[in-house]
């Protein structure tokens, strides 16, 4: 009898949860359906004047901007015309409530789309804000398969700030080696570091020094690498949506002579604060307000520069164009250099200053049901350099996790529980031997609708006196950023420092050198979701974990999501 009651309770929870999800994702009557067809192909591009084989969407690198209104449905038919390469596209920041099969994560929710095939993504943009999309297949993002998503509030709703017009800024770094060459170097024995990117791009445009290179290889006059510009009218205020899709670099962004007021981060409203330079990490989005209040007699530089790593990449340049000056007229000044690359205190201070807008605070739960401490280290495993969490370097199995969970295939990934903590005697300031490092496809199983704290703990790499910045991104959820700190996290005392009053909610957060970052989320989106460092090189080498909860509530896998690993047996003849 007790067993029957328990089963009845589970069934009721599933029904109620499903109804809740349906109520969230069903579009409003006035909402629109955006039907898009994207052909993914290789194209030779001169984004920084250097000829490189890049990935384009309908011929464009970066890809087109998706503009929609909260509640709209987005349908994207992705036609893979790469001939010899698979494709998967992730809609970064879109929570996929009720549409888990459209998250676009190869190895988690789908098999990648093979050459010649079409995959249809369908999801609702359920919250206003600034988001992005990008490839989630190997290191393919580094080839230029990415773009911006803009979601406006529904009719009748206003945002807590005003402006006259808006512009978009997409920041990225650019390597001349292909993503396959980079991956080969990174996974070689011995390990070969790929070095710093050759260029920084603003809206897909940069400038590489073509001196001593043949014009067929590097053409400084190619119109594809003319600087990007945004045009403003004197006296007006502009919302500038900024997204970072770098593969490695953390950046500072500035507009010469102009202050920026930060008002949005990752689709969540920020208590406004003013800055002259915005630190932005891979996977983050921001909205800033800028008033064109300087002398209109000339143009001004827009610049971006590398921080947190000693830069070997020239600063990225674009033009803040005061109408009616010519849009491509260079400013008469030297571009501002930006902050020092190793000014860690300034970066940490800005991270800590970001709070939820006072009229849009979503209070976090006052406590959590589970605490997971994740020690970030660089290790050696079987002769290869890897990145690890609690000395485990994770990899995805050949069969996507969500399909395996729905089919109860326990033989396709490691059933061992992932470690929730690490040896507290670990010295985060020295190069450790890490002889107990392992590799696994294990997952974290969470109770559905439970509250989970994740403490990200940074440490030294395998290079003396070096601790890298890691931007961490969670699929399927926003989380509360409870706080940052220096040194080793103390579970007894540092929890007293948590901000439970007005913490910002985000989907991507930086972990600073030799420090910790604490976040809290509700495991209220059924399925399995990857949580990973958004640096391509670190992700490739195992810097990821997987959170599962309520996967039994997810619908049966569509046939288009199959075709790899054990799912081949489910394909229709």
XYZ file of C-alpha atoms in Angstrom:
573
model
C 0.000 0.000 0.000
C 2.818 2.398 0.896
C 4.504 1.675 -2.422
C 1.263 2.434 -4.297
C 0.849 5.730 -2.437
C 4.438 6.678 -3.230
C 3.911 5.892 -6.913
C 0.698 7.914 -6.900
C 2.525 10.854 -5.346
C 5.277 10.660 -7.967
C 2.686 10.568 -10.762
C 0.896 13.606 -9.315
C 4.160 15.549 -9.101
C 4.934 14.711 -12.732
C 1.468 15.803 -13.902
C 1.581 19.080 -11.943
C 5.118 19.831 -13.126
C 4.148 19.146 -16.718
C 1.102 21.417 -16.452
C 3.305 24.123 -14.924
C 5.784 23.866 -17.795
C 2.999 23.935 -20.361
C 1.579 27.105 -18.802
C 5.025 28.701 -19.040
C 5.854 27.813 -22.606
C 2.498 28.239 -24.367
C 2.835 31.550 -26.252
C 0.414 34.377 -25.629
C -2.311 34.879 -28.225
C -0.553 37.904 -29.725
C 2.841 36.191 -29.861
C 4.506 35.455 -33.163
C 6.183 32.430 -34.659
C 9.510 33.218 -36.341
C 10.312 30.625 -39.011
C 13.976 30.723 -40.003
C 15.978 28.547 -42.361
C 19.737 28.590 -41.942
C 22.185 27.005 -44.338
C 25.458 26.288 -42.548
C 28.450 26.303 -44.875
C 32.163 26.964 -45.024
C 33.162 30.265 -46.593
C 36.510 31.963 -47.014
C 36.378 35.149 -44.963
C 38.750 38.057 -44.303
C 37.344 39.028 -40.916
C 40.692 40.451 -39.774
C 42.076 40.839 -43.334
C 43.651 37.332 -43.134
C 42.016 34.705 -45.345
C 40.506 31.912 -43.258
C 37.970 29.171 -43.849
C 35.092 30.174 -41.578
C 31.615 28.853 -40.838
C 28.770 31.005 -42.140
C 24.999 31.085 -41.714
C 23.372 31.961 -45.026
C 26.767 33.343 -46.020
C 27.176 35.506 -42.890
C 29.926 35.328 -40.253
C 28.905 36.191 -37.539
C 25.402 34.910 -38.134
C 22.166 36.932 -38.314
C 20.634 38.591 -35.260
C 17.432 36.973 -33.991
C 14.991 39.693 -32.878
C 11.820 38.628 -31.086
C 9.352 39.569 -28.339
C 8.944 37.735 -25.065
C 6.564 34.825 -25.600
C 7.410 34.430 -29.287
C 8.214 31.007 -30.693
C 11.458 30.588 -32.623
C 11.688 27.846 -35.236
C 15.104 27.412 -36.848
C 15.601 24.861 -39.614
C 19.359 24.220 -39.619
C 20.547 22.762 -42.915
C 24.056 21.341 -42.593
C 25.992 22.004 -45.793
C 29.465 21.574 -44.287
C 29.926 18.324 -46.257
C 32.386 16.731 -43.811
C 31.423 18.127 -40.393
C 28.511 17.775 -37.980
C 26.622 20.700 -36.415
C 24.768 21.450 -33.172
C 23.612 24.939 -32.142
C 22.983 25.992 -28.540
C 20.635 28.875 -27.678
C 22.666 30.335 -24.852
C 20.541 31.816 -22.039
C 17.259 30.374 -23.361
C 16.058 28.072 -20.587
C 14.166 25.634 -22.859
C 11.292 25.213 -20.399
C 9.362 22.276 -21.841
C 11.597 22.143 -24.946
C 14.597 20.305 -23.546
C 15.293 18.537 -26.850
C 16.083 21.905 -28.490
C 18.925 22.936 -26.156
C 21.352 22.142 -28.967
C 24.065 20.428 -26.943
C 25.682 17.561 -28.801
C 26.131 14.575 -26.496
C 23.588 15.845 -23.952
C 20.253 16.460 -25.689
C 20.995 15.416 -29.267
C 23.272 13.729 -31.713
C 24.915 16.352 -33.888
C 23.345 16.997 -37.282
C 25.225 15.191 -40.026
C 26.199 16.729 -43.395
C 23.220 16.955 -45.706
C 20.674 16.662 -42.889
C 18.310 19.245 -41.401
C 17.556 19.724 -37.700
C 14.616 21.850 -36.553
C 14.925 23.708 -33.258
C 11.709 25.036 -31.729
C 11.544 26.997 -28.479
C 9.904 29.975 -26.758
C 11.877 33.066 -25.750
C 10.278 33.356 -22.330
C 12.108 36.375 -20.912
C 13.172 39.761 -22.293
C 16.890 40.405 -22.513
C 20.080 39.858 -24.473
C 21.194 36.334 -25.339
C 23.301 34.546 -27.916
C 23.562 31.373 -29.952
C 26.622 29.389 -30.931
C 27.860 25.999 -32.019
C 28.056 23.361 -29.296
C 30.016 20.760 -31.229
C 33.700 20.295 -30.394
C 35.563 23.604 -30.840
C 33.429 24.616 -33.800
C 32.406 27.914 -32.175
C 35.948 29.177 -32.798
C 35.216 29.033 -36.557
C 32.590 31.774 -36.335
C 29.293 29.904 -35.890
C 27.611 32.329 -33.476
C 25.309 35.325 -33.227
C 23.051 37.483 -31.036
C 19.480 37.010 -29.754
C 17.467 40.110 -28.743
C 14.200 39.675 -26.850
C 11.942 42.677 -26.223
C 9.319 42.922 -23.455
C 5.743 42.097 -24.435
C 3.375 44.883 -25.430
C 2.288 46.950 -22.468
C 5.366 46.164 -20.357
C 8.250 48.591 -19.969
C 11.830 48.164 -18.899
C 13.273 50.041 -15.888
C 15.287 52.364 -18.114
C 14.718 54.488 -21.214
C 16.689 55.157 -24.372
C 16.226 56.579 -27.839
C 17.638 53.765 -29.969
C 19.856 50.718 -29.682
C 22.911 49.048 -31.218
C 24.524 45.621 -30.947
C 28.146 44.761 -30.203
C 29.396 41.196 -30.584
C 32.928 40.600 -29.291
C 35.071 37.624 -30.282
C 38.656 36.539 -30.639
C 40.050 35.027 -33.811
C 42.647 32.361 -34.518
C 44.147 31.681 -37.926
C 44.542 27.988 -37.117
C 41.401 25.978 -37.811
C 39.479 24.547 -34.853
C 40.733 21.088 -35.886
C 44.353 22.209 -35.794
C 43.771 23.767 -32.384
C 42.103 20.615 -31.040
C 44.939 18.446 -32.367
C 47.543 20.582 -30.598
C 45.619 20.623 -27.327
C 45.113 16.851 -27.211
C 48.620 15.900 -28.327
C 51.275 14.136 -26.259
C 53.132 16.259 -25.418
C 50.600 19.045 -25.000
C 50.980 21.957 -27.442
C 49.446 25.245 -26.299
C 47.806 27.131 -29.172
C 48.924 30.549 -27.935
C 46.963 33.782 -27.867
C 44.477 34.695 -30.627
C 45.718 36.648 -33.607
C 42.960 39.272 -33.463
C 40.051 40.643 -31.487
C 36.892 41.193 -33.529
C 34.097 43.704 -32.955
C 30.974 42.711 -34.877
C 33.077 40.278 -36.861
C 35.751 42.759 -37.947
C 39.350 43.193 -36.887
C 42.759 44.175 -38.237
C 45.717 41.833 -38.569
C 49.094 43.189 -39.650
C 49.479 42.026 -43.247
C 53.055 43.240 -43.590
C 55.278 40.797 -45.491
C 52.309 38.566 -46.371
C 51.095 37.952 -49.902
C 47.864 39.769 -50.755
C 46.203 36.435 -51.554
C 46.708 35.455 -47.890
C 46.264 38.779 -46.117
C 44.672 41.797 -47.760
C 44.551 44.947 -45.628
C 42.256 46.672 -48.140
C 39.595 43.961 -48.182
C 36.243 45.593 -47.295
C 35.387 42.634 -45.027
C 37.896 43.911 -42.467
C 36.968 47.579 -42.510
C 36.229 48.608 -38.929
C 32.710 48.205 -37.656
C 30.935 51.421 -36.688
C 27.806 52.408 -34.834
C 26.211 55.746 -35.656
C 24.762 58.048 -33.010
C 22.982 61.390 -33.029
C 24.342 64.024 -30.627
C 22.359 64.274 -27.408
C 20.530 60.958 -27.721
C 20.898 57.968 -25.396
C 21.521 54.491 -26.781
C 21.136 51.014 -25.414
C 24.110 48.969 -26.533
C 23.708 45.216 -26.220
C 27.113 43.563 -25.776
C 27.845 39.850 -26.018
C 31.178 38.048 -25.666
C 31.652 34.913 -27.755
C 35.401 34.632 -27.360
C 36.935 31.178 -27.403
C 39.669 32.073 -24.871
C 39.916 35.756 -23.993
C 38.446 37.729 -21.127
C 37.928 41.300 -22.257
C 37.521 44.907 -21.242
C 35.229 47.043 -23.403
C 35.226 50.832 -23.570
C 34.042 53.775 -25.667
C 36.541 56.605 -25.757
C 35.415 59.608 -23.698
C 32.018 58.126 -22.778
C 30.612 56.626 -19.601
C 28.490 53.497 -19.730
C 25.596 52.762 -17.375
C 25.141 49.006 -16.945
C 21.430 48.065 -16.806
C 21.137 44.402 -17.827
C 23.205 41.237 -17.472
C 22.340 37.854 -19.035
C 18.683 38.838 -19.427
C 18.304 40.169 -15.860
C 17.957 43.824 -14.836
C 20.874 45.334 -12.938
C 20.783 48.094 -10.348
C 22.399 50.732 -12.620
C 26.049 51.575 -12.129
C 28.419 53.713 -14.172
C 31.767 52.571 -15.537
C 34.248 53.626 -18.191
C 35.260 50.075 -18.968
C 33.142 46.950 -18.792
C 34.802 43.633 -17.998
C 33.069 40.894 -19.938
C 33.821 37.175 -19.990
C 33.051 34.564 -22.611
C 29.354 33.679 -22.543
C 28.216 36.883 -20.830
C 25.840 39.516 -22.207
C 25.224 43.053 -20.979
C 23.173 46.094 -21.888
C 24.683 49.516 -21.255
C 23.247 52.995 -21.773
C 25.497 55.523 -23.496
C 24.606 59.151 -24.128
C 26.198 60.841 -27.145
C 27.252 63.876 -25.080
C 30.773 64.541 -26.374
C 31.865 66.955 -29.085
C 30.075 65.964 -32.303
C 32.863 67.367 -34.469
C 34.660 64.004 -34.611
C 34.300 60.269 -34.123
C 35.532 58.219 -31.128
C 37.192 54.846 -30.694
C 35.421 51.761 -29.461
C 38.061 49.411 -28.088
C 38.351 46.003 -26.506
C 41.459 44.488 -24.985
C 42.528 41.237 -23.323
C 42.551 41.036 -19.529
C 43.483 38.244 -17.118
C 46.078 36.847 -19.553
C 49.259 38.641 -20.582
C 48.153 39.852 -23.989
C 49.875 39.082 -27.253
C 46.856 40.198 -29.262
C 46.378 43.775 -30.517
C 43.379 45.649 -29.148
C 40.158 45.408 -31.123
C 38.915 48.621 -32.739
C 35.593 49.978 -33.976
C 34.211 53.496 -34.470
C 31.647 55.386 -32.412
C 30.367 57.564 -35.233
C 28.776 60.949 -34.538
C 26.390 61.738 -37.382
C 26.884 63.374 -39.862
C 30.606 62.541 -39.765
C 31.642 59.790 -42.177
C 31.028 56.417 -40.507
C 34.525 55.103 -41.262
C 36.422 58.269 -40.443
C 39.084 57.322 -37.924
C 39.165 59.378 -34.726
C 42.163 61.741 -34.519
C 43.303 60.253 -31.200
C 45.311 57.214 -30.161
C 42.946 54.421 -29.081
C 42.725 54.209 -25.286
C 44.741 51.220 -24.026
C 42.194 50.017 -21.485
C 42.976 48.744 -17.964
C 46.054 46.712 -17.093
C 45.615 43.049 -17.992
C 46.626 41.899 -14.483
C 44.459 44.318 -12.498
C 42.580 41.480 -10.809
C 41.230 43.655 -7.993
C 39.389 45.906 -10.442
C 37.784 42.925 -12.149
C 36.700 41.368 -8.860
C 35.280 44.682 -7.664
C 33.132 45.026 -10.769
C 31.839 41.451 -10.442
C 30.890 42.080 -6.814
C 29.143 45.364 -7.653
C 26.506 43.787 -9.906
C 23.196 43.586 -8.008
C 19.606 42.932 -9.014
C 17.597 46.030 -9.944
C 15.679 47.051 -6.814
C 12.236 46.709 -8.407
C 13.058 43.371 -10.032
C 14.628 41.413 -7.185
C 13.858 37.692 -7.149
C 14.872 36.614 -3.637
C 16.861 33.392 -3.491
C 15.838 30.564 -1.162
C 17.248 31.274 2.289
C 19.097 27.953 2.383
C 20.009 25.067 0.118
C 19.334 21.331 0.131
C 22.739 20.406 -1.253
C 26.201 21.983 -1.472
C 28.630 20.958 -4.215
C 32.213 22.210 -4.038
C 34.053 22.102 -7.368
C 37.836 22.478 -7.282
C 39.084 23.813 -10.646
C 42.483 22.337 -11.544
C 44.674 21.607 -14.514
C 45.836 17.992 -14.392
C 47.717 15.350 -16.334
C 45.775 12.203 -17.176
C 47.351 9.323 -19.129
C 50.033 11.645 -20.462
C 47.607 14.343 -21.630
C 46.966 17.757 -20.141
C 43.341 18.085 -19.023
C 41.119 20.350 -16.938
C 39.341 18.807 -13.971
C 36.731 19.333 -11.274
C 37.554 17.585 -8.005
C 40.287 15.793 -9.964
C 37.781 14.375 -12.472
C 38.050 15.357 -16.127
C 34.616 14.835 -17.648
C 33.721 13.756 -21.160
C 30.436 13.126 -22.961
C 29.523 9.581 -24.023
C 28.750 8.600 -27.615
C 25.054 8.313 -26.714
C 23.421 11.583 -25.571
C 22.735 11.606 -21.839
C 19.080 12.621 -22.010
C 18.207 9.841 -24.436
C 20.109 7.320 -22.304
C 18.193 8.454 -19.220
C 14.831 8.235 -20.990
C 15.643 4.731 -22.257
C 17.232 3.647 -18.962
C 20.453 2.694 -20.730
C 22.803 2.383 -17.792
C 25.642 0.980 -19.874
C 26.394 4.076 -21.962
C 27.770 6.381 -19.252
C 29.526 6.006 -15.916
C 27.000 5.305 -13.133
C 29.483 6.225 -10.401
C 28.381 9.292 -8.422
C 30.361 12.431 -9.243
C 32.373 13.773 -6.271
C 30.658 16.618 -4.401
C 33.799 17.893 -2.681
C 37.574 17.553 -2.603
C 40.397 17.033 -0.113
C 40.325 20.224 1.959
C 44.080 19.975 2.543
C 44.645 20.774 -1.143
C 47.004 23.736 -1.558
C 45.424 26.030 -4.153
C 48.592 28.151 -4.465
C 51.077 25.554 -5.713
C 51.504 23.208 -8.669
C 50.112 19.922 -7.384
C 50.957 16.444 -8.575
C 47.291 15.387 -8.858
C 48.271 11.749 -9.288
C 44.726 10.696 -8.349
C 43.202 12.408 -11.385
C 40.625 10.411 -13.343
C 38.366 10.754 -16.373
C 34.648 10.018 -16.264
C 31.246 10.479 -17.897
C 29.484 10.464 -14.500
C 26.694 12.896 -13.592
C 25.250 14.662 -10.543
C 21.742 13.446 -9.707
C 19.699 16.139 -7.962
C 16.264 15.980 -6.369
C 13.780 17.724 -8.625
C 12.898 21.235 -7.431
C 15.616 21.130 -4.786
C 17.898 24.104 -4.113
C 21.551 23.544 -4.885
C 24.611 25.609 -3.978
C 27.679 25.305 -6.181
C 30.978 26.677 -4.888
C 33.558 27.120 -7.632
C 37.071 27.049 -6.149
C 40.002 28.192 -8.258
C 43.580 26.930 -7.867
C 47.004 27.054 -9.469
C 47.463 25.548 -12.918
C 50.414 23.348 -13.860
C 52.423 26.542 -14.346
C 53.978 28.140 -11.276
C 52.199 31.266 -9.990
C 49.360 30.998 -12.475
C 45.625 30.755 -11.865
C 43.323 31.363 -14.815
C 39.931 33.050 -15.062
C 37.077 30.632 -15.826
C 33.647 31.842 -17.009
C 31.103 29.176 -15.967
C 27.824 28.718 -17.873
C 24.783 26.682 -16.790
C 22.297 25.433 -19.374
C 18.568 25.384 -18.671
C 18.625 27.718 -15.644
C 19.484 31.092 -14.243
C 21.262 31.088 -10.896
C 21.735 33.570 -8.072
C 25.295 34.830 -7.649
C 25.701 34.761 -3.874
C 29.235 36.076 -3.681
C 32.920 36.061 -4.512
C 35.967 35.699 -2.323
C 39.740 35.381 -2.267
C 41.636 32.242 -1.306
C 40.111 28.967 -0.226
C 36.389 28.882 0.508
C 35.488 28.241 4.148
C 32.146 26.461 4.447
C 31.714 27.615 8.046
C 32.476 31.324 7.706
C 32.180 32.378 4.049
C 28.512 31.379 3.861
C 27.852 34.223 6.318
C 28.997 36.640 3.609
C 26.393 35.523 1.066
C 24.215 38.216 -0.471
C 20.666 36.960 0.078
C 19.105 40.427 -0.271
C 19.619 41.539 -3.879
C 21.861 39.033 -5.705
C 21.877 39.230 -9.476
C 20.627 36.234 -11.437
C 22.804 35.153 -14.360
C 23.560 32.148 -16.522
C 27.321 32.795 -16.808
C 29.667 33.895 -14.032
C 33.441 34.400 -13.746
C 35.675 32.492 -11.345
C 38.624 34.761 -10.599
C 42.242 33.636 -10.005
C 42.924 32.020 -6.616
C 39.372 32.768 -5.507
C 35.891 31.321 -5.195
C 32.452 32.064 -6.615
C 29.241 30.880 -4.924
C 25.972 30.405 -6.801
C 22.558 28.935 -5.995
C 19.915 27.512 -8.317
C 16.689 25.561 -8.209
C 16.769 22.248 -10.049
C 13.296 22.978 -11.416
C 13.814 22.353 -15.132
C 13.464 18.606 -15.816
C 16.260 16.968 -17.772
C 20.029 16.902 -17.701
C 21.972 20.119 -18.113
C 25.643 20.779 -18.693
C 27.550 23.235 -16.492
C 30.882 24.090 -18.074
C 33.701 26.538 -18.485
C 32.873 28.655 -21.539
C 36.493 28.762 -22.714
C 36.637 26.421 -25.706
C 40.084 25.064 -24.888
C 39.085 24.207 -21.299
C 35.759 22.704 -22.342
C 37.483 20.465 -24.895
C 39.822 19.202 -22.174
C 37.126 18.180 -19.708
C 36.076 21.243 -17.691
C 32.389 20.360 -17.342
C 29.850 18.580 -15.136
C 26.251 17.429 -15.673
C 23.208 18.036 -13.433
C 20.199 15.716 -13.736
C 16.815 16.120 -12.086
C 13.319 15.044 -13.064
C 14.436 13.625 -16.416
C 11.532 11.172 -16.250
C 9.212 14.166 -16.847
C 10.772 14.986 -20.216
C 8.939 13.874 -23.365
C 10.202 10.956 -25.421
C 13.194 11.805 -27.663
C 12.371 12.967 -31.190
C 13.836 10.852 -33.943
C 15.803 13.810 -35.295
C 17.838 13.896 -32.058
C 19.160 10.370 -32.645
C 21.669 8.780 -35.008
C 24.769 8.253 -32.862
C 25.952 5.734 -30.292
C 23.274 3.371 -29.064
C 20.501 5.542 -30.545
C 21.236 4.072 -33.970
C 19.193 1.043 -32.888
C 16.130 3.308 -32.509
C 16.326 4.788 -35.989
C 13.589 3.754 -38.390
C 14.808 1.684 -41.368
